[in-house]
Amino acid sequence: MQTNEELITRLKAIVKPYIQDEQAFENVNENTDFIKDLKINSANLVDIALDVEEAYDIEIDNASMERMLTVSAAIDIIRQKLAEK
């Protein structure tokens, strides 16, 4: 099982193409909000969810996708989906 630090590092690589705020990106932590802090537009959140699915070979349902607004929520969802495999 990956540590939160490892998950955050991998998530950063996934969200990098979509961010609008470089400074916030450099300081990403579990409390970072994808939309408010990184200025990612909501349409791109779907792309991020798809990229996460591919990176971790998991399936993210719509309810989880709607919850995936912060780094910590993304980590929780990734952990939950990996545990269900």
Coordinates of C-alpha atoms in Angstrom, one line a residue:
M1 CA 0.0 0.0 0.0
Q2 CA 1.3 3.4 -1.0
T3 CA 1.9 6.1 1.6
N4 CA -0.1 9.3 1.4
E5 CA 3.1 11.0 0.3
E6 CA 3.5 8.6 -2.7
L7 CA -0.2 9.0 -3.6
I8 CA 0.1 12.8 -3.6
T9 CA 3.3 12.6 -5.8
R10 CA 1.4 10.4 -8.3
L11 CA -1.7 12.6 -8.1
K12 CA 0.4 15.7 -8.8
A13 CA 1.7 14.2 -12.0
I14 CA -1.8 13.3 -13.0
V15 CA -3.3 16.8 -12.3
K16 CA -0.4 18.9 -13.6
P17 CA -1.7 19.3 -17.2
Y18 CA -4.9 20.8 -15.8
I19 CA -3.8 23.2 -13.2
Q20 CA -4.0 27.0 -13.6
D21 CA -2.2 28.0 -10.4
E22 CA 1.5 27.1 -10.4
Q23 CA 2.2 28.4 -6.9
A24 CA -0.6 26.4 -5.3
F25 CA 0.5 23.4 -7.2
E26 CA 4.0 23.6 -5.7
N27 CA 2.4 23.5 -2.2
V28 CA -0.1 20.6 -2.9
N29 CA -1.1 18.8 0.3
E30 CA -4.0 16.7 1.5
N31 CA -6.2 19.8 2.0
T32 CA -5.6 21.2 -1.5
D33 CA -8.9 21.7 -3.4
F34 CA -8.7 21.0 -7.1
I35 CA -11.0 23.8 -8.1
K36 CA -10.5 26.5 -5.5
D37 CA -6.8 26.1 -5.0
L38 CA -5.4 24.7 -8.3
K39 CA -8.1 26.5 -10.4
I40 CA -8.8 23.3 -12.3
N41 CA -12.1 23.7 -14.2
S42 CA -14.8 21.2 -13.3
A43 CA -14.9 19.7 -16.8
N44 CA -11.3 18.7 -16.3
L45 CA -12.1 16.9 -13.0
V46 CA -13.7 14.2 -15.2
D47 CA -10.4 13.9 -17.1
I48 CA -8.5 13.7 -13.9
A49 CA -10.8 10.9 -12.6
L50 CA -10.3 9.0 -15.9
D51 CA -6.5 9.4 -15.6
V52 CA -6.6 8.2 -12.0
E53 CA -8.6 5.2 -13.1
E54 CA -6.0 4.4 -15.7
A55 CA -3.0 5.0 -13.4
Y56 CA -4.4 2.7 -10.6
D57 CA -6.4 0.3 -12.7
I58 CA -9.6 1.1 -10.7
E59 CA -13.1 2.2 -11.6
I60 CA -14.4 5.4 -10.1
D61 CA -18.2 5.6 -10.0
N62 CA -20.1 8.8 -10.5
A63 CA -20.8 9.3 -6.8
S64 CA -17.1 9.0 -6.0
M65 CA -16.2 11.3 -8.9
E66 CA -18.5 14.0 -7.5
R67 CA -16.7 13.7 -4.1
M68 CA -13.2 13.9 -5.6
L69 CA -12.7 17.6 -5.1
T70 CA -9.7 17.6 -2.8
V71 CA -6.4 15.7 -2.6
S72 CA -7.5 13.9 0.5
A73 CA -10.8 12.9 -1.0
A74 CA -8.9 11.5 -4.0
I75 CA -6.6 9.6 -1.8
D76 CA -9.5 8.1 0.2
I77 CA -11.3 7.1 -3.1
I78 CA -8.1 5.6 -4.5
R79 CA -7.5 3.6 -1.3
Q80 CA -11.1 2.4 -1.2
K81 CA -11.2 1.3 -4.8
L82 CA -7.8 -0.5 -4.5
A83 CA -9.1 -2.3 -1.4
E84 CA -12.2 -3.4 -3.4
K85 CA -10.2 -5.0 -6.2

